[in-house]
């Protein structure tokens, strides 16, 4: 869109407008695996009241007295095992950048659309990217938290951070937030295709397909968080799409932290029990993660596989996340095009 600027003073700063921004946002990543980078990242993450809902009076002594003195080393070592050495960054950063680049290419027919990416914790920050899009002339921004299933500790905190920054802006862009898409046919179909493609490469057949979702404390669920319901529906729709009987499919929950009870069954305990019960061959995937990251590569592909084998299991395969695959990008593009209706 061009504008008549002949009426402006010659020294008037450039005015950009008429653009629409699309901001893809994922959880976050440390800048490096060293102690300082890990501590900075974990501090920002674990101080979020959406993530840890305990009173600061109760939580902060534990966080600053214990967690931030011990966890950075442990988590840093885990990141080292799955670090993208070629780019010296986490794979979550690599995939999120690629998703934004591919989305920009998919929307190139709309020259007024600018696609960018950010992280809720770490860099690049949501605030910096909103500012960049605004400076580029984006009067409207589609904020896309990359979480198929809604949870207060994921989708809501992304929205919180964006609107927190808007509170500081004199001239705010219009904002749309992308809702959950846990039951979108395009998403379910892409998951099913990823399963079928991976299993087609094996010379053995899994006895069981497990879908492992990130957990949340049961107390959050009991307070009304719909996350568990969204995960279960995703699982049911995927099982039906694959044509699997109930006895060949499971939904489990991983990554619990702290003393509280979390959503169950726990993935690690399930791995142990299945192997001890005589199950020899399993496939596992992480439908709630748009991109492979620490929780999928190290915790599931690595640790969960070790637990299964240690307790008698024989065949274990981790099905990669959708990442920046054609199927994965088709899902993201479907959602973005739908949510941009009326703006482009």
Short mmCIF file of C-alpha atoms in Angstrom, two decimals:
data_model
loop_
_atom_site.label_atom_id
_atom_site.label_comp_id
_atom_site.label_asym_id
_atom_site.label_seq_id
_atom_site.Cartn_x
_atom_site.Cartn_y
_atom_site.Cartn_z
CA UNK A 1 0.00 0.00 0.00
CA UNK A 2 1.40 3.38 -0.97
CA UNK A 3 0.54 6.64 0.71
CA UNK A 4 0.42 10.26 -0.35
CA UNK A 5 3.18 11.87 1.68
CA UNK A 6 3.36 15.15 -0.21
CA UNK A 7 1.61 16.96 2.63
CA UNK A 8 4.25 15.93 5.17
CA UNK A 9 7.16 18.18 6.16
CA UNK A 10 10.43 17.29 4.44
CA UNK A 11 11.98 16.32 7.75
CA UNK A 12 9.08 14.03 8.76
CA UNK A 13 10.30 10.54 9.74
CA UNK A 14 9.33 7.70 7.38
CA UNK A 15 5.84 6.33 7.97
CA UNK A 16 5.21 2.65 7.28
CA UNK A 17 1.74 1.18 7.44
CA UNK A 18 -0.65 -1.27 5.81
CA UNK A 19 1.25 -4.42 6.74
CA UNK A 20 -0.01 -7.52 8.55
CA UNK A 21 2.34 -9.42 10.83
CA UNK A 22 2.33 -13.12 11.69
CA UNK A 23 4.34 -13.95 14.80
CA UNK A 24 5.05 -17.63 15.50
CA UNK A 25 5.91 -18.16 19.17
CA UNK A 26 7.27 -21.27 20.86
CA UNK A 27 8.30 -21.95 24.45
CA UNK A 28 11.91 -20.85 24.44
CA UNK A 29 15.50 -21.94 24.51
CA UNK A 30 18.73 -21.09 26.29
CA UNK A 31 21.40 -19.27 24.29
CA UNK A 32 23.95 -21.93 25.20
CA UNK A 33 24.51 -24.99 27.36
CA UNK A 34 26.83 -23.24 29.83
CA UNK A 35 25.83 -22.58 33.44
CA UNK A 36 25.16 -18.85 32.98
CA UNK A 37 22.96 -19.28 29.92
CA UNK A 38 21.03 -22.14 31.49
CA UNK A 39 20.50 -20.30 34.77
CA UNK A 40 19.24 -17.18 32.98
CA UNK A 41 16.80 -19.22 30.92
CA UNK A 42 15.54 -21.36 33.82
CA UNK A 43 15.12 -18.29 36.01
CA UNK A 44 12.86 -16.59 33.49
CA UNK A 45 10.91 -19.79 32.86
CA UNK A 46 10.44 -20.85 36.48
CA UNK A 47 9.54 -17.36 37.71
CA UNK A 48 6.50 -17.31 35.44
CA UNK A 49 3.42 -17.48 37.68
CA UNK A 50 1.57 -19.30 34.90
CA UNK A 51 4.15 -22.11 35.08
CA UNK A 52 4.60 -22.34 38.84
CA UNK A 53 1.45 -21.17 40.59
CA UNK A 54 2.80 -21.44 44.12
CA UNK A 55 3.01 -18.30 46.21
CA UNK A 56 6.36 -16.54 45.62
CA UNK A 57 6.90 -16.62 49.39
CA UNK A 58 6.88 -20.40 49.18
CA UNK A 59 8.46 -20.90 45.76
CA UNK A 60 11.26 -18.32 45.58
CA UNK A 61 13.33 -19.68 48.48
CA UNK A 62 13.25 -23.09 46.78
CA UNK A 63 13.92 -21.61 43.34
CA UNK A 64 16.83 -19.38 44.32
CA UNK A 65 18.15 -21.53 47.16
CA UNK A 66 18.09 -24.93 45.47
CA UNK A 67 16.77 -25.14 41.91
CA UNK A 68 18.86 -22.42 40.28
CA UNK A 69 21.98 -23.71 42.02
CA UNK A 70 21.59 -27.31 40.87
CA UNK A 71 19.39 -27.52 37.76
CA UNK A 72 21.50 -25.41 35.33
CA UNK A 73 24.31 -27.98 35.32
CA UNK A 74 21.97 -30.95 34.93
CA UNK A 75 19.79 -29.38 32.25
CA UNK A 76 22.85 -27.99 30.48
CA UNK A 77 24.28 -31.49 30.12
CA UNK A 78 20.97 -32.72 28.73
CA UNK A 79 20.93 -29.91 26.18
CA UNK A 80 24.50 -30.76 25.15
CA UNK A 81 23.31 -34.20 24.07
CA UNK A 82 20.76 -32.79 21.62
CA UNK A 83 22.39 -29.45 20.70
CA UNK A 84 22.50 -28.48 17.02
CA UNK A 85 26.27 -28.32 16.72
CA UNK A 86 26.23 -27.01 13.14
CA UNK A 87 24.30 -23.88 14.09
CA UNK A 88 25.35 -23.78 17.77
CA UNK A 89 21.76 -23.57 18.95
CA UNK A 90 18.92 -25.76 20.14
CA UNK A 91 16.85 -27.57 17.57
CA UNK A 92 13.78 -25.73 18.82
CA UNK A 93 15.34 -22.47 17.64
CA UNK A 94 16.40 -24.07 14.35
CA UNK A 95 12.95 -25.45 13.59
CA UNK A 96 11.03 -22.36 14.69
CA UNK A 97 13.15 -20.13 12.46
CA UNK A 98 12.64 -22.54 9.57
CA UNK A 99 8.89 -22.62 10.15
CA UNK A 100 8.75 -18.82 9.95
CA UNK A 101 10.83 -18.77 6.76
CA UNK A 102 8.69 -21.45 5.12
CA UNK A 103 5.50 -19.69 6.22
CA UNK A 104 6.75 -16.47 4.66
CA UNK A 105 7.35 -18.33 1.41
CA UNK A 106 3.89 -19.91 1.55
CA UNK A 107 2.29 -16.47 1.93
CA UNK A 108 4.43 -14.69 -0.67
CA UNK A 109 1.31 -13.98 -2.74
CA UNK A 110 0.45 -11.44 -0.03
CA UNK A 111 3.28 -8.87 -0.13
CA UNK A 112 1.74 -6.98 2.78
CA UNK A 113 2.25 -9.97 5.14
CA UNK A 114 5.42 -10.19 7.23
CA UNK A 115 6.18 -13.43 9.09
CA UNK A 116 8.53 -13.57 12.08
CA UNK A 117 9.18 -15.76 15.11
CA UNK A 118 9.86 -15.35 18.82
CA UNK A 119 10.26 -17.27 22.07
CA UNK A 120 8.30 -16.86 25.29
CA UNK A 121 11.48 -17.36 27.31
CA UNK A 122 14.89 -16.38 26.04
CA UNK A 123 15.62 -14.77 22.69
CA UNK A 124 14.28 -13.45 20.42
CA UNK A 125 11.70 -12.04 22.81
CA UNK A 126 8.05 -11.46 22.02
CA UNK A 127 8.42 -7.76 22.85
CA UNK A 128 11.34 -7.25 20.47
CA UNK A 129 9.50 -8.93 17.62
CA UNK A 130 6.27 -7.00 18.17
CA UNK A 131 8.34 -3.82 18.05
CA UNK A 132 10.08 -4.97 14.86
CA UNK A 133 6.81 -5.84 13.14
CA UNK A 134 5.26 -2.56 14.24
CA UNK A 135 8.27 -0.61 12.97
CA UNK A 136 7.94 -2.42 9.63
CA UNK A 137 4.41 -1.08 9.25
CA UNK A 138 2.33 -3.89 10.73
CA UNK A 139 -0.91 -2.37 11.97
CA UNK A 140 -2.29 -5.85 12.61
CA UNK A 141 -0.46 -8.83 14.12
CA UNK A 142 -1.56 -12.46 14.30
CA UNK A 143 -0.01 -13.96 17.43
CA UNK A 144 0.42 -17.72 17.01
CA UNK A 145 1.41 -19.65 20.16
CA UNK A 146 2.60 -22.92 18.63
CA UNK A 147 0.65 -25.20 20.97
CA UNK A 148 -2.08 -27.43 19.49
CA UNK A 149 -3.59 -28.04 22.94
CA UNK A 150 -4.39 -25.02 25.12
CA UNK A 151 -2.91 -24.72 28.61
CA UNK A 152 -2.60 -21.70 30.85
CA UNK A 153 1.11 -22.48 31.27
CA UNK A 154 1.74 -22.40 27.50
CA UNK A 155 -0.74 -20.54 25.30
CA UNK A 156 -1.97 -18.16 27.99
CA UNK A 157 1.48 -17.06 29.08
CA UNK A 158 2.42 -16.23 25.47
CA UNK A 159 -0.68 -14.07 25.23
CA UNK A 160 0.07 -12.52 28.62
CA UNK A 161 3.56 -11.52 27.53
CA UNK A 162 2.35 -9.99 24.28
CA UNK A 163 -0.34 -7.91 25.94
CA UNK A 164 2.02 -6.93 28.73
CA UNK A 165 4.18 -5.32 26.06
CA UNK A 166 1.18 -3.70 24.37
CA UNK A 167 0.45 -1.94 27.66
CA UNK A 168 3.69 0.00 27.17
CA UNK A 169 2.98 1.05 23.59
CA UNK A 170 1.56 4.44 22.66
CA UNK A 171 0.36 3.22 19.27
CA UNK A 172 -0.76 -0.38 19.52
CA UNK A 173 -1.26 -2.70 16.57
CA UNK A 174 -4.45 -4.74 16.44
CA UNK A 175 -3.84 -8.25 17.77
CA UNK A 176 -5.45 -11.59 17.04
CA UNK A 177 -4.47 -14.67 19.02
CA UNK A 178 -4.62 -18.13 17.47
CA UNK A 179 -6.82 -20.55 19.44
CA UNK A 180 -6.08 -24.22 20.10
CA UNK A 181 -6.25 -26.53 17.11
CA UNK A 182 -6.04 -29.90 18.86
CA UNK A 183 -8.90 -31.36 16.81
CA UNK A 184 -8.26 -29.67 13.48
CA UNK A 185 -8.56 -32.30 10.70
CA UNK A 186 -5.38 -30.99 9.04
CA UNK A 187 -3.45 -31.47 12.30
CA UNK A 188 -4.79 -34.97 12.95
CA UNK A 189 -4.11 -36.00 9.36
CA UNK A 190 -0.53 -34.69 9.51
CA UNK A 191 0.12 -36.63 12.72
CA UNK A 192 -1.28 -39.79 11.14
CA UNK A 193 0.86 -39.36 8.03
CA UNK A 194 3.97 -38.92 10.19
CA UNK A 195 3.17 -42.18 11.99
CA UNK A 196 2.52 -44.06 8.76
CA UNK A 197 5.72 -42.78 7.15
CA UNK A 198 7.89 -43.72 10.10
CA UNK A 199 6.38 -47.16 10.61
CA UNK A 200 6.81 -47.89 6.90
CA UNK A 201 10.59 -47.68 7.40
CA UNK A 202 10.63 -50.40 10.08
CA UNK A 203 11.09 -54.12 9.58
CA UNK A 204 8.96 -54.78 12.65
CA UNK A 205 5.47 -53.86 13.82
CA UNK A 206 4.88 -52.05 17.14
CA UNK A 207 2.53 -53.73 19.57
CA UNK A 208 1.53 -50.33 20.90
CA UNK A 209 1.56 -46.68 19.80
CA UNK A 210 2.05 -44.25 22.68
CA UNK A 211 1.33 -40.54 22.47
CA UNK A 212 3.27 -38.69 25.15
CA UNK A 213 2.13 -35.16 25.99
CA UNK A 214 3.81 -32.70 28.33
CA UNK A 215 2.13 -32.92 31.70
CA UNK A 216 0.70 -30.27 34.01
CA UNK A 217 -0.04 -30.51 37.74
CA UNK A 218 -3.39 -32.10 38.49
CA UNK A 219 -4.26 -29.04 40.56
CA UNK A 220 -4.22 -26.92 37.38
CA UNK A 221 -6.59 -29.36 35.69
CA UNK A 222 -8.93 -29.34 38.69
CA UNK A 223 -9.05 -25.55 38.55
CA UNK A 224 -10.47 -25.72 35.04
CA UNK A 225 -7.53 -25.95 32.65
CA UNK A 226 -8.84 -27.75 29.52
CA UNK A 227 -5.43 -29.15 28.56
CA UNK A 228 -6.10 -32.76 29.60
CA UNK A 229 -9.35 -32.82 27.63
CA UNK A 230 -7.60 -31.44 24.54
CA UNK A 231 -4.85 -34.07 24.77
CA UNK A 232 -7.32 -36.90 25.15
CA UNK A 233 -9.35 -35.71 22.17
CA UNK A 234 -6.24 -35.42 20.02
CA UNK A 235 -5.33 -38.96 21.02
CA UNK A 236 -8.79 -40.33 20.27
CA UNK A 237 -9.00 -38.65 16.87
CA UNK A 238 -5.52 -39.84 15.93
CA UNK A 239 -6.30 -43.42 16.98
CA UNK A 240 -9.49 -43.36 14.92
CA UNK A 241 -7.70 -41.86 11.92
CA UNK A 242 -5.08 -44.65 12.10
CA UNK A 243 -7.72 -47.31 12.59
CA UNK A 244 -6.10 -48.67 15.75
CA UNK A 245 -8.05 -50.57 18.42
CA UNK A 246 -8.02 -49.05 21.90
CA UNK A 247 -5.73 -51.75 23.26
CA UNK A 248 -3.00 -50.74 20.79
CA UNK A 249 -2.95 -47.06 21.71
CA UNK A 250 -2.14 -45.05 24.85
CA UNK A 251 -1.99 -41.43 25.98
CA UNK A 252 0.65 -40.65 28.62
CA UNK A 253 2.14 -37.53 30.22
CA UNK A 254 5.77 -36.60 30.74
CA UNK A 255 8.13 -33.99 32.21
CA UNK A 256 6.67 -33.74 35.71
CA UNK A 257 8.54 -31.39 38.03
CA UNK A 258 8.29 -30.98 41.79
CA UNK A 259 6.38 -32.88 44.49
CA UNK A 260 2.82 -32.43 43.18
CA UNK A 261 0.81 -35.10 41.41
CA UNK A 262 0.70 -34.43 37.67
CA UNK A 263 -1.55 -35.75 34.92
CA UNK A 264 -1.25 -39.51 34.64
CA UNK A 265 -0.28 -42.09 33.50
CA UNK A 266 3.33 -40.95 33.60
CA UNK A 267 5.31 -41.76 30.48
CA UNK A 268 8.44 -43.02 32.25
CA UNK A 269 6.48 -45.28 34.61
CA UNK A 270 4.47 -46.57 31.66
CA UNK A 271 7.65 -47.50 29.79
CA UNK A 272 8.83 -49.52 32.77
CA UNK A 273 5.50 -51.24 33.34
CA UNK A 274 4.93 -52.16 29.70
CA UNK A 275 8.36 -53.76 29.42
CA UNK A 276 7.90 -55.68 32.67
CA UNK A 277 4.47 -56.83 31.50
CA UNK A 278 6.03 -58.41 28.43
CA UNK A 279 5.48 -55.78 25.74
CA UNK A 280 8.51 -55.99 23.44
CA UNK A 281 7.88 -53.48 20.65
CA UNK A 282 6.54 -49.94 20.95
CA UNK A 283 6.41 -46.71 18.97
CA UNK A 284 6.08 -43.36 20.71
CA UNK A 285 5.37 -39.81 19.52
CA UNK A 286 4.82 -36.32 20.96
CA UNK A 287 1.75 -34.76 19.30
CA UNK A 288 1.72 -31.73 21.61
CA UNK A 289 5.15 -30.55 20.48
CA UNK A 290 5.23 -28.75 17.13
CA UNK A 291 9.02 -29.12 17.02
CA UNK A 292 11.51 -31.58 18.42
CA UNK A 293 13.27 -30.22 21.49
CA UNK A 294 14.80 -31.31 24.80
CA UNK A 295 11.58 -32.97 25.97
CA UNK A 296 11.24 -35.08 22.83
CA UNK A 297 14.84 -35.80 21.83
CA UNK A 298 16.46 -36.30 25.22
CA UNK A 299 13.57 -37.25 27.50
CA UNK A 300 11.61 -39.49 25.13
CA UNK A 301 13.86 -40.65 22.28
CA UNK A 302 16.69 -41.03 24.80
CA UNK A 303 15.59 -41.66 28.39
CA UNK A 304 12.24 -43.33 27.71
CA UNK A 305 13.89 -45.71 25.27
CA UNK A 306 16.55 -46.58 27.83
CA UNK A 307 13.91 -47.31 30.47
CA UNK A 308 12.00 -49.56 28.09
CA UNK A 309 15.08 -51.52 27.05
CA UNK A 310 16.44 -51.76 30.59
CA UNK A 311 13.25 -53.44 31.75
CA UNK A 312 13.03 -56.03 29.00
CA UNK A 313 11.74 -54.19 25.95
CA UNK A 314 13.36 -55.04 22.63
CA UNK A 315 12.18 -52.62 19.92
CA UNK A 316 11.60 -48.91 20.50
CA UNK A 317 11.12 -46.12 17.97
CA UNK A 318 10.47 -42.43 18.49
CA UNK A 319 8.41 -40.78 15.76
CA UNK A 320 9.74 -37.25 15.15
CA UNK A 321 7.58 -34.18 15.63
CA UNK A 322 6.10 -32.51 12.58
CA UNK A 323 8.86 -29.88 12.70
CA UNK A 324 9.25 -28.07 9.35
CA UNK A 325 8.12 -31.07 7.28
CA UNK A 326 5.63 -30.52 4.45
CA UNK A 327 2.91 -32.07 6.62
CA UNK A 328 3.81 -29.88 9.58
CA UNK A 329 3.92 -26.71 7.52
CA UNK A 330 0.59 -27.59 5.92
CA UNK A 331 -0.98 -27.58 9.39
CA UNK A 332 0.53 -24.24 10.37
CA UNK A 333 -0.40 -22.68 7.04
CA UNK A 334 -3.97 -23.96 7.32
CA UNK A 335 -4.34 -22.36 10.75
CA UNK A 336 -2.68 -19.08 9.73
CA UNK A 337 -4.76 -18.66 6.58
CA UNK A 338 -7.94 -19.32 8.53
CA UNK A 339 -7.07 -16.84 11.28
CA UNK A 340 -6.00 -14.15 8.79
CA UNK A 341 -9.41 -14.10 7.11
CA UNK A 342 -10.63 -10.54 6.80
CA UNK A 343 -7.09 -9.17 7.11
CA UNK A 344 -5.68 -10.36 3.78
#
